[in-house]
Short mmCIF file of C-alpha atoms in Angstrom, two decimals:
data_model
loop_
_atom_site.label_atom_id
_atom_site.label_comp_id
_atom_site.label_asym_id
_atom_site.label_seq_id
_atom_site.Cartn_x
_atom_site.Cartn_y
_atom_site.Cartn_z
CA UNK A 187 0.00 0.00 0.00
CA UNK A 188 2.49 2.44 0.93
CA UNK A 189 4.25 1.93 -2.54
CA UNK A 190 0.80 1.97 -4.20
CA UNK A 191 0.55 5.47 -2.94
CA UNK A 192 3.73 6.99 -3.06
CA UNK A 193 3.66 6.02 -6.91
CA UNK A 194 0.53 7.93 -7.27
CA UNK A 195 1.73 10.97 -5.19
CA UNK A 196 4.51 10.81 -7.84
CA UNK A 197 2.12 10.75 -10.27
CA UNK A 198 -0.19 13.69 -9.22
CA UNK A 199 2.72 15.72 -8.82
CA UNK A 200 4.24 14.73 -12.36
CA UNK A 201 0.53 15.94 -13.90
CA UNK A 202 0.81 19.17 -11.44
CA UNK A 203 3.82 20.55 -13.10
CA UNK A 204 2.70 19.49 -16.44
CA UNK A 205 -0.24 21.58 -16.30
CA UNK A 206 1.71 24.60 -14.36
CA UNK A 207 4.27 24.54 -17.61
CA UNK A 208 1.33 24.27 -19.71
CA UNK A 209 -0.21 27.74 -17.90
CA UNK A 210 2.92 29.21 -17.96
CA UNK A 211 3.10 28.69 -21.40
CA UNK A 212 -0.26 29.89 -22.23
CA UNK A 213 0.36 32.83 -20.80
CA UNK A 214 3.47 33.73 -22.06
CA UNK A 215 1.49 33.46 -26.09
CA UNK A 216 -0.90 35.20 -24.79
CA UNK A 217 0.94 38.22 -23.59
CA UNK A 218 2.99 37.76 -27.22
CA UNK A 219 -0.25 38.03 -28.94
CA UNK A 220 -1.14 41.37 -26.87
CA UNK A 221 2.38 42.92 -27.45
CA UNK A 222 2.00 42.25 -31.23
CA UNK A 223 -1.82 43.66 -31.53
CA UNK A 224 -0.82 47.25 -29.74
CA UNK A 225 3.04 48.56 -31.35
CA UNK A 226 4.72 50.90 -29.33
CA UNK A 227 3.55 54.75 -31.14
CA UNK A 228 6.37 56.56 -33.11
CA UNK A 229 7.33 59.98 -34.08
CA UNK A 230 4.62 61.72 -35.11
CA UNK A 231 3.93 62.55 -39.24
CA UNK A 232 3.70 66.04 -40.37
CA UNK A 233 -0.33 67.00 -42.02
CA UNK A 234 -0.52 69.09 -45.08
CA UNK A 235 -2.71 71.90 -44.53
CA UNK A 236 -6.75 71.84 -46.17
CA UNK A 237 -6.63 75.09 -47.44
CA UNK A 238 -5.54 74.91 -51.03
CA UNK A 239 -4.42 77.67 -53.54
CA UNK A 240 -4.56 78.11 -57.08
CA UNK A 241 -3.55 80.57 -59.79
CA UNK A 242 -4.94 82.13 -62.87
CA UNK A 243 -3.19 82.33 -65.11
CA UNK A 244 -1.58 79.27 -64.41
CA UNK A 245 1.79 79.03 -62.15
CA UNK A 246 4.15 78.29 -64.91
CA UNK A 247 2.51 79.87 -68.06
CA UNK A 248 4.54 81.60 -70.33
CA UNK A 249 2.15 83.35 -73.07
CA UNK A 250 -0.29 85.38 -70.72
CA UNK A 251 -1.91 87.79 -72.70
CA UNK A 252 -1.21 91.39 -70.14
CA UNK A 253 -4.88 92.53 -70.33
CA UNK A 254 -6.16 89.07 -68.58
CA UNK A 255 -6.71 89.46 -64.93
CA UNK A 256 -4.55 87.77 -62.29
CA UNK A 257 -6.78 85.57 -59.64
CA UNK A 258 -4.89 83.98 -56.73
CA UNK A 259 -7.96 81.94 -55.24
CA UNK A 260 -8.09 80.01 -51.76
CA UNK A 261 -10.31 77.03 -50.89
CA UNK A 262 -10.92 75.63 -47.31
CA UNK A 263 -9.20 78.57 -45.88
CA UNK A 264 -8.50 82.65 -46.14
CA UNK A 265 -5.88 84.97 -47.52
CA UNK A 266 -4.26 86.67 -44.81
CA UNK A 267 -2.17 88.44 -46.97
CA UNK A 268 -1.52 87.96 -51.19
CA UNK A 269 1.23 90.02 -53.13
CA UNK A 270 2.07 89.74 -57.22
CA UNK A 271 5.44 91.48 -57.82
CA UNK A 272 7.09 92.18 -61.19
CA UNK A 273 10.58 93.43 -61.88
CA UNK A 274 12.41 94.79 -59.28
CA UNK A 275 9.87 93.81 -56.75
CA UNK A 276 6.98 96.43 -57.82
CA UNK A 277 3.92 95.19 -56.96
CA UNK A 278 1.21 94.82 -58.59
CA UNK A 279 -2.25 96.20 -57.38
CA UNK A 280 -4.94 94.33 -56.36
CA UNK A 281 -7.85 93.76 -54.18
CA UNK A 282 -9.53 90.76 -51.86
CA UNK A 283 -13.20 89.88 -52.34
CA UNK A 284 -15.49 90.40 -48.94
CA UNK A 285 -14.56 86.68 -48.04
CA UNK A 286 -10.58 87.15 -48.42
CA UNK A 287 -10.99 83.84 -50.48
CA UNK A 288 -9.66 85.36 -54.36
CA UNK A 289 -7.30 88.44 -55.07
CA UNK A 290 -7.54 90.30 -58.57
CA UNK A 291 -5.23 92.21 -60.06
CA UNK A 292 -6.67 95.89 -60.83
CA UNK A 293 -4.04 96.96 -63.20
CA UNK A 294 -2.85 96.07 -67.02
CA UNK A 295 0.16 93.84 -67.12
CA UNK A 296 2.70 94.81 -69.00
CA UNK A 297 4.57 92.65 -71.69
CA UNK A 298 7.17 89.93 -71.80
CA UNK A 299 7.15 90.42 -68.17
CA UNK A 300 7.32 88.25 -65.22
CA UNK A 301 5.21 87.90 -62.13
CA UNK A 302 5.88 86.03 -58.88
CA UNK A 303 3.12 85.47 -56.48
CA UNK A 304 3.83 85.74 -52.71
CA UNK A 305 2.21 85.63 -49.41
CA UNK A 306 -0.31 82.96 -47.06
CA UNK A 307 -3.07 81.68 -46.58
CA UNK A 308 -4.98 79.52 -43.07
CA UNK A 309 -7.42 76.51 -43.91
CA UNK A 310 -10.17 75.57 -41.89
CA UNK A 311 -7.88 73.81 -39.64
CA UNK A 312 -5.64 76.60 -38.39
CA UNK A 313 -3.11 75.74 -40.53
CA UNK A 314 -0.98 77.99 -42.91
CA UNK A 315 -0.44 77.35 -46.53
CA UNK A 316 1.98 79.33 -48.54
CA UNK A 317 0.93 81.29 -52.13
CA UNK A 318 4.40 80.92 -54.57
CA UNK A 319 4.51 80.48 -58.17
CA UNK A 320 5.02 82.81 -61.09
CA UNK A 321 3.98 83.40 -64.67
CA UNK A 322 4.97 84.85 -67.65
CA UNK A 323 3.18 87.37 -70.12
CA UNK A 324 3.66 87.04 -74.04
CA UNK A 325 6.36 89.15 -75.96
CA UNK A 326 4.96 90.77 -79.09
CA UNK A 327 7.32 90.36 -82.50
CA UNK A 328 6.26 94.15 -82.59
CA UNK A 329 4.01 96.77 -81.41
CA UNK A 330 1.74 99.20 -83.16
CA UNK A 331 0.79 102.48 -81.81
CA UNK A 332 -2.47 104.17 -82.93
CA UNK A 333 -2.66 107.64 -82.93
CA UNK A 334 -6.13 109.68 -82.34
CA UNK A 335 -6.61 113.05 -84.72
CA UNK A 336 -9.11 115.09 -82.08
CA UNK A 337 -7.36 115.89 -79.05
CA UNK A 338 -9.15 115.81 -75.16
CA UNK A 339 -11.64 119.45 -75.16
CA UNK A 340 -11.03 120.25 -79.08
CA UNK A 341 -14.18 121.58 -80.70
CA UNK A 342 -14.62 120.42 -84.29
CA UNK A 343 -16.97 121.28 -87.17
CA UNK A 344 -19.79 119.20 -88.68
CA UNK A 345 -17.96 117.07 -91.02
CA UNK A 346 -14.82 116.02 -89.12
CA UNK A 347 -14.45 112.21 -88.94
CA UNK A 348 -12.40 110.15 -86.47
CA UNK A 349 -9.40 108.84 -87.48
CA UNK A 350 -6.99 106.84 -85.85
CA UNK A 351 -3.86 106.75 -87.82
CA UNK A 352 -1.30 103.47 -87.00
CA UNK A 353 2.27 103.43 -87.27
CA UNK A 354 2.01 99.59 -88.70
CA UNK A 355 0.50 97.47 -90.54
CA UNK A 356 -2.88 96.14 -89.21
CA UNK A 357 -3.27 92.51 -90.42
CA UNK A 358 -6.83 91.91 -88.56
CA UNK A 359 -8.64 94.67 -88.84
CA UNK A 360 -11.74 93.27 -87.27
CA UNK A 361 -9.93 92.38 -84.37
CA UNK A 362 -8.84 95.66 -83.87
CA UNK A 363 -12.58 97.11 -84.83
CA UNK A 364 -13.86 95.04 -82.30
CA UNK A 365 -11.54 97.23 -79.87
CA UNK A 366 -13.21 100.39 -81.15
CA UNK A 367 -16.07 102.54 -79.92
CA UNK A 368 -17.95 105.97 -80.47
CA UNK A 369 -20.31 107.28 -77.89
CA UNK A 370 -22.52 110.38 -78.26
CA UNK A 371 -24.19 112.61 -76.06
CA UNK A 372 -27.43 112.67 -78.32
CA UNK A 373 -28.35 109.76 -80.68
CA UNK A 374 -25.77 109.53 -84.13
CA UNK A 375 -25.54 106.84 -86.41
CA UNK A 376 -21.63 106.26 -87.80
CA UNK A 377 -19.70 103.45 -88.96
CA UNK A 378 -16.00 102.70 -89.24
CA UNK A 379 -14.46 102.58 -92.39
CA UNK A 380 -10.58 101.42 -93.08
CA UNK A 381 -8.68 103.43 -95.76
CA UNK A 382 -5.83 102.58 -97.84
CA UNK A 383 -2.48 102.64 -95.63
CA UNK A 384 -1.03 105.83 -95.57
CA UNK A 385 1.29 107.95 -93.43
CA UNK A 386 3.84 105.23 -92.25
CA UNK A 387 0.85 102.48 -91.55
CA UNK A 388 -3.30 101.54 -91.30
CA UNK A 389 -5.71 104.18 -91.00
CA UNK A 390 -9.26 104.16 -90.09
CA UNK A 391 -12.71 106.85 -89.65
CA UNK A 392 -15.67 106.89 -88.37
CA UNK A 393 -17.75 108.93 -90.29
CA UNK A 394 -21.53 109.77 -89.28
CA UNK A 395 -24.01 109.07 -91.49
CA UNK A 396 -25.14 112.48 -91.93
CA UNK A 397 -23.02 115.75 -90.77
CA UNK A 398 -22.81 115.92 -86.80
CA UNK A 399 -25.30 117.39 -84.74
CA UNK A 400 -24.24 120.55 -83.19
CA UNK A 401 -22.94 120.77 -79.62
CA UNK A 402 -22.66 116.59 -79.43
CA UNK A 403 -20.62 115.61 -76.99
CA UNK A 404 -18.41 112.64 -78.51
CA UNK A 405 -16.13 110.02 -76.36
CA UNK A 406 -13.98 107.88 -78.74
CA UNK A 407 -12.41 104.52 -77.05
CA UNK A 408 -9.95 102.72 -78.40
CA UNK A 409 -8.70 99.62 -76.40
CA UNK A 410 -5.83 98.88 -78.11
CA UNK A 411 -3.31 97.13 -75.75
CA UNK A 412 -3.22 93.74 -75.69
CA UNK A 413 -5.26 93.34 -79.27
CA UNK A 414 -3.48 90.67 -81.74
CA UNK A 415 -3.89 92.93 -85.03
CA UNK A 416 -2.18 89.71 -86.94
CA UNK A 417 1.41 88.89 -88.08
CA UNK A 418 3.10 89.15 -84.70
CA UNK A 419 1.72 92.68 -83.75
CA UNK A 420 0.17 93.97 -80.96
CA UNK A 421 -1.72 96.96 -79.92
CA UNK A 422 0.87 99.49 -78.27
CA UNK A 423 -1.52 101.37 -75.97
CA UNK A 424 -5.01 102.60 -75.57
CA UNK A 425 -6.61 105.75 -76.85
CA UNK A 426 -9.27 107.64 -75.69
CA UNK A 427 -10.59 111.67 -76.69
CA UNK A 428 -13.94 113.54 -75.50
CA UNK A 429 -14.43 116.59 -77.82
CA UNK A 430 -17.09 118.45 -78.60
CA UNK A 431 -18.69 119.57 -82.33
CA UNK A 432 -19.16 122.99 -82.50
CA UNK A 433 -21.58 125.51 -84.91
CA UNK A 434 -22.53 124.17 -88.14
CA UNK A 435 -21.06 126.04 -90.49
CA UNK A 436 -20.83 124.95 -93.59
CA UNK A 437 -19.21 127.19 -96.59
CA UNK A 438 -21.47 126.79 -99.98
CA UNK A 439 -19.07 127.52 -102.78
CA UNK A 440 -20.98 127.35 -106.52
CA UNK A 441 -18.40 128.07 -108.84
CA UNK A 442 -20.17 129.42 -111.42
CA UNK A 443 -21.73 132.02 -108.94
CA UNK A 444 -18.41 133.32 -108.56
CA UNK A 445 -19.28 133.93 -104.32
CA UNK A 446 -18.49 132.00 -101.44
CA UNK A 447 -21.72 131.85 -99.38
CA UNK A 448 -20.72 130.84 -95.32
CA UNK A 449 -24.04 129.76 -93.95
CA UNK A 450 -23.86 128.88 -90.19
CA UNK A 451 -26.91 126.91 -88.05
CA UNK A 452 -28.83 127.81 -91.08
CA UNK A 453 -28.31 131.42 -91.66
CA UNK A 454 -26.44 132.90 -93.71
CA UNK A 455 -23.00 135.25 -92.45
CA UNK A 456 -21.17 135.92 -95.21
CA UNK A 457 -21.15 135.97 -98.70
CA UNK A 458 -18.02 137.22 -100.46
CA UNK A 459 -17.05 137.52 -104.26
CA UNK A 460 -14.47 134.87 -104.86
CA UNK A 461 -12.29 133.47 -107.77
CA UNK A 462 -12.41 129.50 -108.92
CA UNK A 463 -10.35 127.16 -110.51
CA UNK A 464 -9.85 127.59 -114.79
CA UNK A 465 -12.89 125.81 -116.02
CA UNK A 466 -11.33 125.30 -119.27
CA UNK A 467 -8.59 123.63 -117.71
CA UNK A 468 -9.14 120.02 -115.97
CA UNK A 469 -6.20 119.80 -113.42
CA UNK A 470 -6.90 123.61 -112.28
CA UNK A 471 -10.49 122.87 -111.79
CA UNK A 472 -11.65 123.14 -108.32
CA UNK A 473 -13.19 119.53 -107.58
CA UNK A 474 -16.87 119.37 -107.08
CA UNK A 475 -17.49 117.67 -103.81
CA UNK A 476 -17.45 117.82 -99.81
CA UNK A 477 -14.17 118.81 -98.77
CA UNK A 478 -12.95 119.59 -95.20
CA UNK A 479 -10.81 121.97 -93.27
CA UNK A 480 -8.28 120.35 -91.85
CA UNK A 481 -5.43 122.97 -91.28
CA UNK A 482 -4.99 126.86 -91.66
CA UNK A 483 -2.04 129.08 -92.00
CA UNK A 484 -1.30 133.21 -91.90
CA UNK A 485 0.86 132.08 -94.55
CA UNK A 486 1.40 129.57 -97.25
CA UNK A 487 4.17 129.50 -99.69
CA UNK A 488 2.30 127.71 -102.39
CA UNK A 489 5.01 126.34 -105.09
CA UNK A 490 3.91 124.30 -108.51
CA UNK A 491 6.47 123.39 -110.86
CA UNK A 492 4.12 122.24 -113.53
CA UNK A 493 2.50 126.19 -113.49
CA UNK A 494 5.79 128.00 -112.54
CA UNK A 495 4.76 129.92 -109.32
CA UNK A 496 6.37 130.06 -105.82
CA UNK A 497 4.70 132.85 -103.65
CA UNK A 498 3.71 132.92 -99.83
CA UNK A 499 -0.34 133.40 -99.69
CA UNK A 500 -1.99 134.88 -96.81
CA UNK A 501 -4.93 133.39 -94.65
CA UNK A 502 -4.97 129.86 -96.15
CA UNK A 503 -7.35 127.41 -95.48
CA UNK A 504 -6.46 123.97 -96.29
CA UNK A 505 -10.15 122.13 -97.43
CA UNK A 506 -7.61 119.04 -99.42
CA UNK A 507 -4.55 117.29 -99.85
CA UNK A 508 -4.02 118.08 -103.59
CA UNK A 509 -3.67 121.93 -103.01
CA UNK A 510 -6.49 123.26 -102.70
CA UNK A 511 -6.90 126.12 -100.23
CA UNK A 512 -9.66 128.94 -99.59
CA UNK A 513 -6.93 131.99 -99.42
CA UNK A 514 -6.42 135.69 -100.26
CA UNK A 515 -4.99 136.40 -103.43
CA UNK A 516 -4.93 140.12 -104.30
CA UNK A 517 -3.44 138.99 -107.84
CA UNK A 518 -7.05 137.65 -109.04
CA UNK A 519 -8.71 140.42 -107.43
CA UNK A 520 -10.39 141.83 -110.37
CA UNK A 521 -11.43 138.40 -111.41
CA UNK A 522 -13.27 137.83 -107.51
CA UNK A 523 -17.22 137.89 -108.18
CA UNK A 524 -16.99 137.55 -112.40
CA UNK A 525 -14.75 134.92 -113.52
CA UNK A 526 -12.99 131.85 -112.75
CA UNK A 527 -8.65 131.79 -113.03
CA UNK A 528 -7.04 130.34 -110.13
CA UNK A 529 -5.14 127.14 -110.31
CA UNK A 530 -7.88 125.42 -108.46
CA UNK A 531 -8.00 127.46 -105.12
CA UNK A 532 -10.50 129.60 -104.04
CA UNK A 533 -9.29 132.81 -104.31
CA UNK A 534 -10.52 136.01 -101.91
CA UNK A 535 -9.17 139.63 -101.33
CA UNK A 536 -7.25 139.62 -98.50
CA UNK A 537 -10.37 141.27 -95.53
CA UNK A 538 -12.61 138.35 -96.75
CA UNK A 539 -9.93 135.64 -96.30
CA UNK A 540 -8.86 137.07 -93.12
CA UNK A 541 -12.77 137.31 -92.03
CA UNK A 542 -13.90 133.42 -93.26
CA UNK A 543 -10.35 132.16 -91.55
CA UNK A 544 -11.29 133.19 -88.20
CA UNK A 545 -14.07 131.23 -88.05
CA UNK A 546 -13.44 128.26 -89.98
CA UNK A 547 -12.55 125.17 -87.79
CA UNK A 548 -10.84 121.82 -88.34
CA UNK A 549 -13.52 119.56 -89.75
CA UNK A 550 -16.07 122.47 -91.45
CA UNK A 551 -17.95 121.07 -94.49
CA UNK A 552 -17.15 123.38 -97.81
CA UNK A 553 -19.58 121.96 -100.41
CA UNK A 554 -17.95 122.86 -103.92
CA UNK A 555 -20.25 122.52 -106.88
CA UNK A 556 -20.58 123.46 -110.80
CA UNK A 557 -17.63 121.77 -111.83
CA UNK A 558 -17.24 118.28 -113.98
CA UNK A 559 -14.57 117.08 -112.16
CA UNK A 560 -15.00 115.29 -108.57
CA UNK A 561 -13.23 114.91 -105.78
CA UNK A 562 -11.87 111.74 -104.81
CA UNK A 563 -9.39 109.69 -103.05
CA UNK A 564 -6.22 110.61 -105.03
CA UNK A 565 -7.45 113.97 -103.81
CA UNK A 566 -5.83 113.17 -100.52
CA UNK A 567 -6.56 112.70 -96.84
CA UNK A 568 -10.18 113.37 -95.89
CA UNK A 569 -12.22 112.13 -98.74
CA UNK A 570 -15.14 110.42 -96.50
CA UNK A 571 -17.77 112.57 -97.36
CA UNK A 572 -17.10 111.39 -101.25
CA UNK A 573 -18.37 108.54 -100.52
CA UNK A 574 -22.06 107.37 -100.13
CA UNK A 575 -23.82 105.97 -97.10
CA UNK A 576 -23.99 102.29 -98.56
CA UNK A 577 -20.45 102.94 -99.49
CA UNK A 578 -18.84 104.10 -96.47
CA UNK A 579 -20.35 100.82 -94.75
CA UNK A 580 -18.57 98.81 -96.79
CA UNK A 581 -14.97 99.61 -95.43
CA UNK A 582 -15.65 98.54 -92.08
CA UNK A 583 -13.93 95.25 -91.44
CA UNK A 584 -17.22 93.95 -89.16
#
């Protein structure tokens, strides 16, 4: 008996430490397990900010027309502070919309220029983001200046048109008509029409339908910069003039009345014996047709090779381009009022020339008639008024 039971204490305790190795064990998985399931934490990683910022024109662009606006815009956040700089670090103005969240430039660009944007903006989250990145505007192969004829507070007669004179080339004309515009104080209908090229480049008028209405107010605007006129070229600059027409007077000059009758707002001031171009001669005619003033001088020196005669004429009145002035000549005095012998001017004594040139104005209608010769475009400069209605329409480039 006593061996019977010391073989099964031997026993019991052989199963004890089985089952304590067992637990041990078990626990010592278990507590692997756990250590696996939870890693220690490490450093922590850096969050990029919500807010997010983008350009117009894009960062990076290289052909930015100058005339587009600038936009720095800011989502999930606000601008606290947003700066474009050119060269030299000038900056550029701007302004924020109410909710800080876009900035706009308020200025023309310039050309071939670059821009660098600067400054910051906070997301939602509190967190900064920066604003960086440039752009790039495009660099004309040349640039064309446009030139307006009535000047800022001139007063003009009835008949003057609008011309703006080019010192290039203009490819795309309906680009560049597109770019145009003629405002009125009181209702006027007008068109543009684009003449030959002349004076170192493209010209073109506007030309009312009908002479202007007295004391119109006219504002002529001429957005030029920026505008592709074609072939490489670019508009130089833009234009603008506010002038005002003045009286209407308008000089009616029948040559075979031998008088020059100045009529103004419809009454008639003056009416002086005067000397016409050779009827029997074609070239010394004096062209039938609306001319207009377009310069004056005390005096003229007046030269023709083909007539042999050099002399200095007083109070001359340019009304053409191929010589033909409204001046005193005391050499055809005896011819004033009976018979026509000038070389295609119209000829007064000197009190009468001296009288109409202190009242005549750049852009005053003289209607010549009586003779069978017209003028015409090889009659030079301001021809418009040659033209009909339907006619002048059909220059425009629109």
């Amino acid at each position: 008996m006593k061996r019977i039971l010391l073989v099964l204490a031997v026993v019991l305790i052989g199963s004890l430490g089985v089952v304590t190795a067992a637990t041990a064990a078990g626990r010592q998985a278990m507590e692997t397990v756990s250590s696996a399931s939870q890693p220690e934490p490490g450093p922590p990683q850096d969050v990029a900010p919500v807010a997010k910022v983008s350009f117009s024109p894009a960062a990076g662009s290289d052909s930015t027309n100058p005339t587009a606006k600038a936009t720095a815009t800011v989502r999930e956040g606000k601008f606290d502070d947003v700066t474009l700089t050119g060269p030299k670090g000038k900056a550029v103005k701007g302004s924020f919309n109410s909710e800080h969240t876009e900035w706009t430039t308020a200025d023309p660009l310039a050309y071939g220029t670059t821009y660098t944007w600067s400054g910051s903006a906070v997301g939602t989250d509190g967190k900064s983001a920066p604003v960086n990145g440039s752009f790039s505007t495009l660099s004309p192969a040349k640039t064309v200046r446009g030139t307006l004829n009535i000047g800022d507070g001139r007063t003009v007669g009835v008949a003057a048109p609008v011309r703006i004179q080019f010192n290039g080339h203009v490819a795309d004309r309906a680009a560049v008509e597109h770019a145009l515009s003629v405002s009125t104080s009181v209702p006027v209908e007008g068109s543009w029409g684009w003449l030959p090229d002349e004076g170192g480049g493209s010209r073109v008028d506007w030309r009312p339908k009908a002479y202007w209405p007295s004391g119109t107010t006219v504002t002529v605007k001429a957005d030029l910069f920026g505008v592709a006129y074609g072939q490489g070229a670019y508009g130089a600059a833009d234009v603008t003039s506010t002038f005002e027409i003045g009286r209407a007077q308008i000089v009616k000059a029948d040559v075979n009345s031998h008088r020059m009758i100045v009529m103004r707002d419809g009454n008639q001031i003056a009416d002086f014996p005067a000397s016409y171009g050779l009827g029997t001669d074609p070239n010394r005619n004096t062209r039938s047709g609306i001319h207009v003033v377009s310069e004056k001088f005390t005096d003229k020196r007046m030269v023709s090779q083909q007539y042999n005669y050099d002399t200095v004429e007083q109070w001359a009145v340019r009304i053409s381009n191929n010589g033909e002035f409204i001046h005193a000549n005391p050499a055809s005095a005896a011819a004033q009022g009976s018979d026509n012998v000038t070389h295609g001017c119209v000829n007064l004594s000197i009190d009468n020339a001296k009288a109409y040139y202190d009242t005549a104005l750049y852009g005053d209608p003289v209607e010549v008639t009586g003779t069978p010769v017209q003028l015409s475009a090889r009659d030079g400069d301001i021809w418009d008024w040659t033209l009909s209605w339907d006619q002048w329409k059909k220059l425009s480039a629109l």
